[in-house]
Amino acid sequence: MRVPSRLRSFPRPQVKPAPDPSGDWPLPPVTVYLSIGLPADAMPGGLAEIQHSLADAARRITRSGHPVHYVNGMYMPAQTRLLCVFTAESEEAVHAAVKLLRLPFVQLKAVADDQGPVPGEREPDR
């Protein structure tokens, strides 16, 4: 099967930081990763509503003078969690946006998949 040329590649998404209310643009963004606990009965239909609510809360905080942008989220059904990515002027601005929804959250300091040593590499003292 031949793939039409218009479907072979997709443009890379561009995430622009929210404008600084004082007029200096662009504001250097802080990327914040959160793990949000979801109510057990929120799935599957409620996920879109929760993501829209996160985006709305980010806009409310932005209108108050603290730029926040909800970039995206990834649902983890086994843990009933939503891993979210935000850009903002500060971590506190993101926390304020999520607190508007009254959902429990944990900030993630690092996102990595540790698979152990690379095959062929030896650990010291072994």
PDB file of C-alpha atoms in Angstrom:
ATOM      1  CA  MET A   1       0.000   0.000   0.000  1.00  0.00           C
ATOM      2  CA  ARG A   2       1.346   3.391  -0.942  1.00  0.00           C
ATOM      3  CA  VAL A   3       1.028   6.265   1.515  1.00  0.00           C
ATOM      4  CA  PRO A   4      -0.054   9.564  -0.086  1.00  0.00           C
ATOM      5  CA  SER A   5       2.698  12.177   0.069  1.00  0.00           C
ATOM      6  CA  ARG A   6       0.567  14.548   2.130  1.00  0.00           C
ATOM      7  CA  LEU A   7       0.414  11.903   4.904  1.00  0.00           C
ATOM      8  CA  ARG A   8       4.112  10.972   5.001  1.00  0.00           C
ATOM      9  CA  SER A   9       5.198  13.590   7.460  1.00  0.00           C
ATOM     10  CA  PHE A  10       3.566  15.843   9.963  1.00  0.00           C
ATOM     11  CA  PRO A  11       4.644  19.362  10.881  1.00  0.00           C
ATOM     12  CA  ARG A  12       6.357  19.619  14.218  1.00  0.00           C
ATOM     13  CA  PRO A  13       4.081  21.371  16.724  1.00  0.00           C
ATOM     14  CA  GLN A  14       5.274  24.733  17.940  1.00  0.00           C
ATOM     15  CA  VAL A  15       4.597  25.675  21.550  1.00  0.00           C
ATOM     16  CA  LYS A  16       4.866  29.392  22.131  1.00  0.00           C
ATOM     17  CA  PRO A  17       5.109  30.798  25.633  1.00  0.00           C
ATOM     18  CA  ALA A  18       2.262  32.958  26.842  1.00  0.00           C
ATOM     19  CA  PRO A  19       2.914  36.689  26.465  1.00  0.00           C
ATOM     20  CA  ASP A  20       4.206  38.558  29.470  1.00  0.00           C
ATOM     21  CA  PRO A  21       1.474  40.941  30.696  1.00  0.00           C
ATOM     22  CA  SER A  22       4.051  43.721  31.151  1.00  0.00           C
ATOM     23  CA  GLY A  23       4.702  43.728  27.403  1.00  0.00           C
ATOM     24  CA  ASP A  24       8.036  41.882  27.265  1.00  0.00           C
ATOM     25  CA  TRP A  25       7.567  38.937  24.921  1.00  0.00           C
ATOM     26  CA  PRO A  26       8.365  36.105  24.790  1.00  0.00           C
ATOM     27  CA  LEU A  27       8.548  35.238  28.432  1.00  0.00           C
ATOM     28  CA  PRO A  28      11.110  32.495  29.158  1.00  0.00           C
ATOM     29  CA  PRO A  29       8.861  29.554  30.032  1.00  0.00           C
ATOM     30  CA  VAL A  30       9.234  27.072  32.820  1.00  0.00           C
ATOM     31  CA  THR A  31       8.123  23.565  31.860  1.00  0.00           C
ATOM     32  CA  VAL A  32       6.189  21.863  34.651  1.00  0.00           C
ATOM     33  CA  TYR A  33       5.222  18.176  34.710  1.00  0.00           C
ATOM     34  CA  LEU A  34       2.385  17.106  37.004  1.00  0.00           C
ATOM     35  CA  SER A  35       0.753  13.794  37.807  1.00  0.00           C
ATOM     36  CA  ILE A  36      -2.912  14.453  38.538  1.00  0.00           C
ATOM     37  CA  GLY A  37      -5.011  11.890  40.402  1.00  0.00           C
ATOM     38  CA  LEU A  38      -8.377  11.367  38.730  1.00  0.00           C
ATOM     39  CA  PRO A  39     -11.655  10.215  40.256  1.00  0.00           C
ATOM     40  CA  ALA A  40     -12.256   6.534  39.460  1.00  0.00           C
ATOM     41  CA  ASP A  41     -15.587   7.315  37.795  1.00  0.00           C
ATOM     42  CA  ALA A  42     -14.122  10.035  35.532  1.00  0.00           C
ATOM     43  CA  MET A  43     -13.219   7.702  32.680  1.00  0.00           C
ATOM     44  CA  PRO A  44     -13.513   7.230  29.797  1.00  0.00           C
ATOM     45  CA  GLY A  45     -15.778  10.121  28.756  1.00  0.00           C
ATOM     46  CA  GLY A  46     -14.657  12.580  31.406  1.00  0.00           C
ATOM     47  CA  LEU A  47     -11.040  12.818  30.261  1.00  0.00           C
ATOM     48  CA  ALA A  48     -11.749  15.396  27.553  1.00  0.00           C
ATOM     49  CA  GLU A  49     -13.795  17.463  30.002  1.00  0.00           C
ATOM     50  CA  ILE A  50     -10.963  17.406  32.555  1.00  0.00           C
ATOM     51  CA  GLN A  51      -8.428  18.481  29.913  1.00  0.00           C
ATOM     52  CA  HIS A  52     -10.698  21.338  28.780  1.00  0.00           C
ATOM     53  CA  SER A  53     -11.057  22.375  32.427  1.00  0.00           C
ATOM     54  CA  LEU A  54      -7.260  22.387  32.851  1.00  0.00           C
ATOM     55  CA  ALA A  55      -6.889  24.612  29.775  1.00  0.00           C
ATOM     56  CA  ASP A  56      -9.634  26.943  31.072  1.00  0.00           C
ATOM     57  CA  ALA A  57      -7.991  27.151  34.507  1.00  0.00           C
ATOM     58  CA  ALA A  58      -4.661  28.000  32.836  1.00  0.00           C
ATOM     59  CA  ARG A  59      -6.371  30.813  30.901  1.00  0.00           C
ATOM     60  CA  ARG A  60      -7.929  32.164  34.119  1.00  0.00           C
ATOM     61  CA  ILE A  61      -4.527  32.335  35.812  1.00  0.00           C
ATOM     62  CA  THR A  62      -3.069  33.954  32.669  1.00  0.00           C
ATOM     63  CA  ARG A  63      -5.790  36.638  32.751  1.00  0.00           C
ATOM     64  CA  SER A  64      -4.850  37.357  36.371  1.00  0.00           C
ATOM     65  CA  GLY A  65      -1.349  38.284  35.182  1.00  0.00           C
ATOM     66  CA  HIS A  66       0.560  35.006  35.559  1.00  0.00           C
ATOM     67  CA  PRO A  67       0.968  33.267  32.164  1.00  0.00           C
ATOM     68  CA  VAL A  68       0.187  29.532  32.167  1.00  0.00           C
ATOM     69  CA  HIS A  69      -0.347  27.270  29.145  1.00  0.00           C
ATOM     70  CA  TYR A  70      -1.661  23.692  29.352  1.00  0.00           C
ATOM     71  CA  VAL A  71       0.292  21.843  26.645  1.00  0.00           C
ATOM     72  CA  ASN A  72      -1.050  18.283  26.832  1.00  0.00           C
ATOM     73  CA  GLY A  73      -1.822  15.298  29.011  1.00  0.00           C
ATOM     74  CA  MET A  74      -1.395  11.533  28.797  1.00  0.00           C
ATOM     75  CA  TYR A  75      -3.909   9.257  30.517  1.00  0.00           C
ATOM     76  CA  MET A  76      -2.530   6.304  32.492  1.00  0.00           C
ATOM     77  CA  PRO A  77      -5.547   4.023  33.017  1.00  0.00           C
ATOM     78  CA  ALA A  78      -3.799   1.475  35.273  1.00  0.00           C
ATOM     79  CA  GLN A  79      -3.010   4.237  37.784  1.00  0.00           C
ATOM     80  CA  THR A  80      -6.053   6.475  37.152  1.00  0.00           C
ATOM     81  CA  ARG A  81      -3.672   9.375  36.547  1.00  0.00           C
ATOM     82  CA  LEU A  82      -3.203  12.098  33.991  1.00  0.00           C
ATOM     83  CA  LEU A  83       0.409  13.115  33.304  1.00  0.00           C
ATOM     84  CA  CYS A  84       0.308  16.781  32.288  1.00  0.00           C
ATOM     85  CA  VAL A  85       2.742  19.224  30.720  1.00  0.00           C
ATOM     86  CA  PHE A  86       2.448  22.978  31.273  1.00  0.00           C
ATOM     87  CA  THR A  87       4.555  25.989  30.350  1.00  0.00           C
ATOM     88  CA  ALA A  88       4.339  28.991  32.631  1.00  0.00           C
ATOM     89  CA  GLU A  89       6.180  31.872  34.199  1.00  0.00           C
ATOM     90  CA  SER A  90       6.591  29.804  37.386  1.00  0.00           C
ATOM     91  CA  GLU A  91       5.737  26.501  39.028  1.00  0.00           C
ATOM     92  CA  GLU A  92       3.492  28.350  41.473  1.00  0.00           C
ATOM     93  CA  ALA A  93       1.335  29.675  38.618  1.00  0.00           C
ATOM     94  CA  VAL A  94       0.762  26.108  37.369  1.00  0.00           C
ATOM     95  CA  HIS A  95      -0.074  24.900  40.880  1.00  0.00           C
ATOM     96  CA  ALA A  96      -2.610  27.733  41.228  1.00  0.00           C
ATOM     97  CA  ALA A  97      -4.287  26.715  37.955  1.00  0.00           C
ATOM     98  CA  VAL A  98      -4.596  23.043  38.940  1.00  0.00           C
ATOM     99  CA  LYS A  99      -5.804  23.929  42.444  1.00  0.00           C
ATOM    100  CA  LEU A 100      -8.803  25.669  40.841  1.00  0.00           C
ATOM    101  CA  LEU A 101     -10.045  22.192  39.818  1.00  0.00           C
ATOM    102  CA  ARG A 102      -9.528  20.702  43.292  1.00  0.00           C
ATOM    103  CA  LEU A 103      -7.821  17.597  41.940  1.00  0.00           C
ATOM    104  CA  PRO A 104      -4.885  16.046  43.826  1.00  0.00           C
ATOM    105  CA  PHE A 105      -1.560  16.435  42.043  1.00  0.00           C
ATOM    106  CA  VAL A 106       2.120  15.659  42.463  1.00  0.00           C
ATOM    107  CA  GLN A 107       4.863  17.593  40.703  1.00  0.00           C
ATOM    108  CA  LEU A 108       7.343  15.423  38.826  1.00  0.00           C
ATOM    109  CA  LYS A 109      10.933  16.640  38.925  1.00  0.00           C
ATOM    110  CA  ALA A 110      12.228  14.209  36.295  1.00  0.00           C
ATOM    111  CA  VAL A 111      10.590  12.074  33.668  1.00  0.00           C
ATOM    112  CA  ALA A 112      12.712   9.096  32.637  1.00  0.00           C
ATOM    113  CA  ASP A 113      12.403   5.445  31.792  1.00  0.00           C
ATOM    114  CA  ASP A 114      15.318   3.747  33.534  1.00  0.00           C
ATOM    115  CA  GLN A 115      15.962   0.448  31.806  1.00  0.00           C
ATOM    116  CA  GLY A 116      19.264  -0.179  33.566  1.00  0.00           C
ATOM    117  CA  PRO A 117      22.682  -0.221  31.884  1.00  0.00           C
ATOM    118  CA  VAL A 118      22.921  -0.124  28.110  1.00  0.00           C
ATOM    119  CA  PRO A 119      23.558  -3.623  26.685  1.00  0.00           C
ATOM    120  CA  GLY A 120      27.283  -4.167  26.303  1.00  0.00           C
ATOM    121  CA  GLU A 121      28.205  -1.706  29.050  1.00  0.00           C
ATOM    122  CA  ARG A 122      29.607  -3.120  32.227  1.00  0.00           C
ATOM    123  CA  GLU A 123      28.936  -1.698  35.613  1.00  0.00           C
ATOM    124  CA  PRO A 124      31.999  -0.811  37.733  1.00  0.00           C
ATOM    125  CA  ASP A 125      33.279  -3.563  40.049  1.00  0.00           C
ATOM    126  CA  ARG A 126      31.625  -6.377  38.086  1.00  0.00           C
TER     127      ARG A 126
END
